[in-house]
Amino acid sequence: MSFVQAEFLKFLLLVLVFYHATPSFKVQNAIILLASCVFYGWWNTSFLALILAETALAFGAGLLIERTGRKNIVLAVASTLLLLALGYFKYANFFLGSLDDLLLLLGGAPDRRMLQIVLPIGISFHTFQAIAYMVDVRRGRIAAERDMVRFAAFSMFFPQLVAGPIERASHLLAQFQQPRQIDAAKIRQAVWLIVMGYFFKVGVADVLAPMADIGFFDKGEPNSAWWVIFGILAFTLQIYCDFMGYSLIAKGVALLLGFDLSWNFLFPYWSRSIAEFWHRWHITLGLWLRDYLYIPLGGNHGSRARAAFNLYATMLLGGLWHGANWTFVIWGAWHGMALAVYHLLLKDRLPAGRLRDGLGWMATMVTVMIGWVFFRVPSLHNLISLGRAFRNWDWYPAHGATLTALIVSMAAIFVLERLQRKAPEYDSSALLPPLPRAALLGCLTIFVLAMAMHTRVSFIYFQF
Amino acid sequence: MLPLAEKRRIVADDSISIIVREQIERAQGLGDQDILLVGDSSCLMGVDAPLLSRLVNGKVGSLCTVGYLGPRGYASLVERYLAAQGKARALIILLHPVQMQRNPDWEGWADLAANDPPLPHEKSWREALYFYETQIFDHLVYAPLSGTWGEYYGSRAVLSRMVQDSGGAVEPAGIVGKQQTSFAPESGSDSFARNEAFNLALGRLAETVGRFGGQRVYLVITPQPQSDFSGLAPAVYQATRMDIAARLGIPAGNILELPPAMPDNEFATPTHLNLVGRDLYTRAMAAQLQSLGLASPWTER
């Protein structure tokens, strides 16, 4: 099930009624688990079994790690099994294809046979969350969960099951261990987050999607340079609003159940350095990579060069996490390189001030947008086609309308984010008096519902 | 949410119906013109009405659409124009040979021109609500057109606006993507062969020509790429024009003498001129109209 399906709202209403009619938080946990199974199984019941099996594996491994003397072996075996499943579903064809390409390069005759594999939605998020839980138990940061239902409800919590945020047990599982409180302020904030999320998703990301598609469409002939530029800009906004919209809806839905999910995005396009960007973009993935990859690799201990290498390697793997394609690897490498250069050459070396902030913001946005080109192109071959477009600078009637749409979208994002930055705990709904807030919510809801009739809707990050 | 998204999602490849519907609307509100153009897409893409207007120093309104409408559909557009009290000194009918083998499947387009769309006040409240909602959101939401149409015009709204403003459209294939430089020759003299369905539709258009006043109606057979035309006997071309004019009740002297073929590199597709060809052809037409006195200073005919 997806947040943008009509069924989801009916499903949510039903869940909320049963959930809040139940006085026992333990029964509420069971309701959440059942709802999560329905939510995931709606898409594919076979893969529900996979997610349940992974959940059971992490639960069992957590208990074993705590009880056995061979903690590292248990952790290694359980993590390997989870990563093997992820590797099979997500990367098998990528490795087979790359092997074929290598054979071809060496003069061999690859058979070019690919496996018919469907990628289970959200498996990357679920796997990372499960690994984080087991590692945290091994490190002694948390106690292994002994209640299977509670653990499964945490592991498969439907608001964040398919596209994060990747939660830590210390934050989310802890909330399943006690009664949840919900009050008028939380409901107000939840509704605000949900409406904002749908606005960013349906009202901005889905409107910009076709523009990005044209900019990156490889028809085998030179495109227009303007289309490529606008396509990159459109995708820069689209992917942000798509993923951020999802994350806001997830946070709002969780809040309606009394849970607090982590912020996954905090104004990434306001960043004045690439390091700041990664503290603001897909925050829970960044923290995961830091805690479970970068620090085990050595982190910033040792020489600056060694730290830069660790950073680079972490981002490379972070790129691969996003998808089985060399373009994602290059995207990760690009960000890794940018971070390494920043830490080696720029950090703490420029005098503070508005000029540094301004130049830093521009350099960050250019770096991020170049990265999105690698992220968005279907293949490396497509990159060459995009380059050829810069021979054609003709201005078409479409370009004026596209530019207008981009400017309006940027203005909308700017205004809403500025409001959010000023608000206590980023709750911009608290800044508005009840009547204007209700009017704004009403207008936005009508706008989103109407827009939904006119745009295609699907979330980009579900594929990861 | 989004209960009807699948059902009501905008059809991406909808450029033809956008153009046709715009012209139906325009026919009812175009007002008085010095010259009124009607015809298929070779006219829509191949004649620059605003440029022609400047060259003849008069008001030129184009109701050109696509060949699917055929003569019966063009007749409906002119009828709508006349019913809305529109007056024009001259009507020019432009036909490309490719539409002379009329396919029965196209009749739906002619029906559309005759019957659709009803005016908002004639709709049920649900239809009217949807009509206005679509009107608003087509301009708010980027509804992409597919292929080269999308690359050149982008959205439905931009194409609609261009047709509203000029009554014409630019063939995007010649600008976006590959430039056509030569075409495989088609069927020589057969390219002027007409089937019964086409002749029948001419009969319907003849009634409208009669109502308009045959003396004030002119006929143009629009050009083909040189490589298509080279195997054709000039006599066939001439005979075709004469026969169509006779069936429509247009005097032989009202057949405009414009080039029957143009160089391949002035075409974007085998039937549509590119921007260069469009400009040259429009200028040639203006010169013809001036020689016939269809230019400022206007004389009553």
Short mmCIF file of C-alpha atoms in Angstrom, two decimals, chain B residues 180-188 191 224-232 260-265 267 269-270:
data_model
loop_
_atom_site.label_atom_id
_atom_site.label_comp_id
_atom_site.label_asym_id
_atom_site.label_seq_id
_atom_site.Cartn_x
_atom_site.Cartn_y
_atom_site.Cartn_z
CA GLN B 180 14.04 15.62 -42.03
CA THR B 181 16.12 16.16 -45.12
CA SER B 182 14.68 13.66 -47.55
CA PHE B 183 11.69 11.38 -47.76
CA ALA B 184 11.14 8.11 -49.49
CA PRO B 185 8.96 8.81 -52.54
CA GLU B 186 5.38 7.74 -51.99
CA SER B 187 3.09 6.42 -54.64
CA GLY B 188 3.54 8.98 -57.42
CA SER B 191 -0.99 10.34 -54.02
CA GLN B 224 4.35 17.85 -50.97
CA PRO B 225 8.07 17.19 -50.57
CA GLN B 226 9.83 17.33 -53.93
CA SER B 227 10.92 13.69 -53.66
CA ASP B 228 7.28 12.61 -53.29
CA PHE B 229 6.10 14.80 -56.11
CA SER B 230 8.82 14.20 -58.69
CA GLY B 231 7.18 11.15 -60.31
CA LEU B 232 3.83 12.86 -60.69
CA PRO B 260 2.68 21.98 -55.63
CA ALA B 261 6.00 20.79 -54.21
CA MET B 262 8.77 22.25 -52.11
CA PRO B 263 12.31 21.08 -51.33
CA ASP B 264 12.48 18.19 -48.89
CA ASN B 265 14.57 20.18 -46.44
CA PHE B 267 9.56 19.89 -44.46
CA THR B 269 7.49 15.55 -41.83
CA PRO B 270 6.23 14.35 -45.23
#
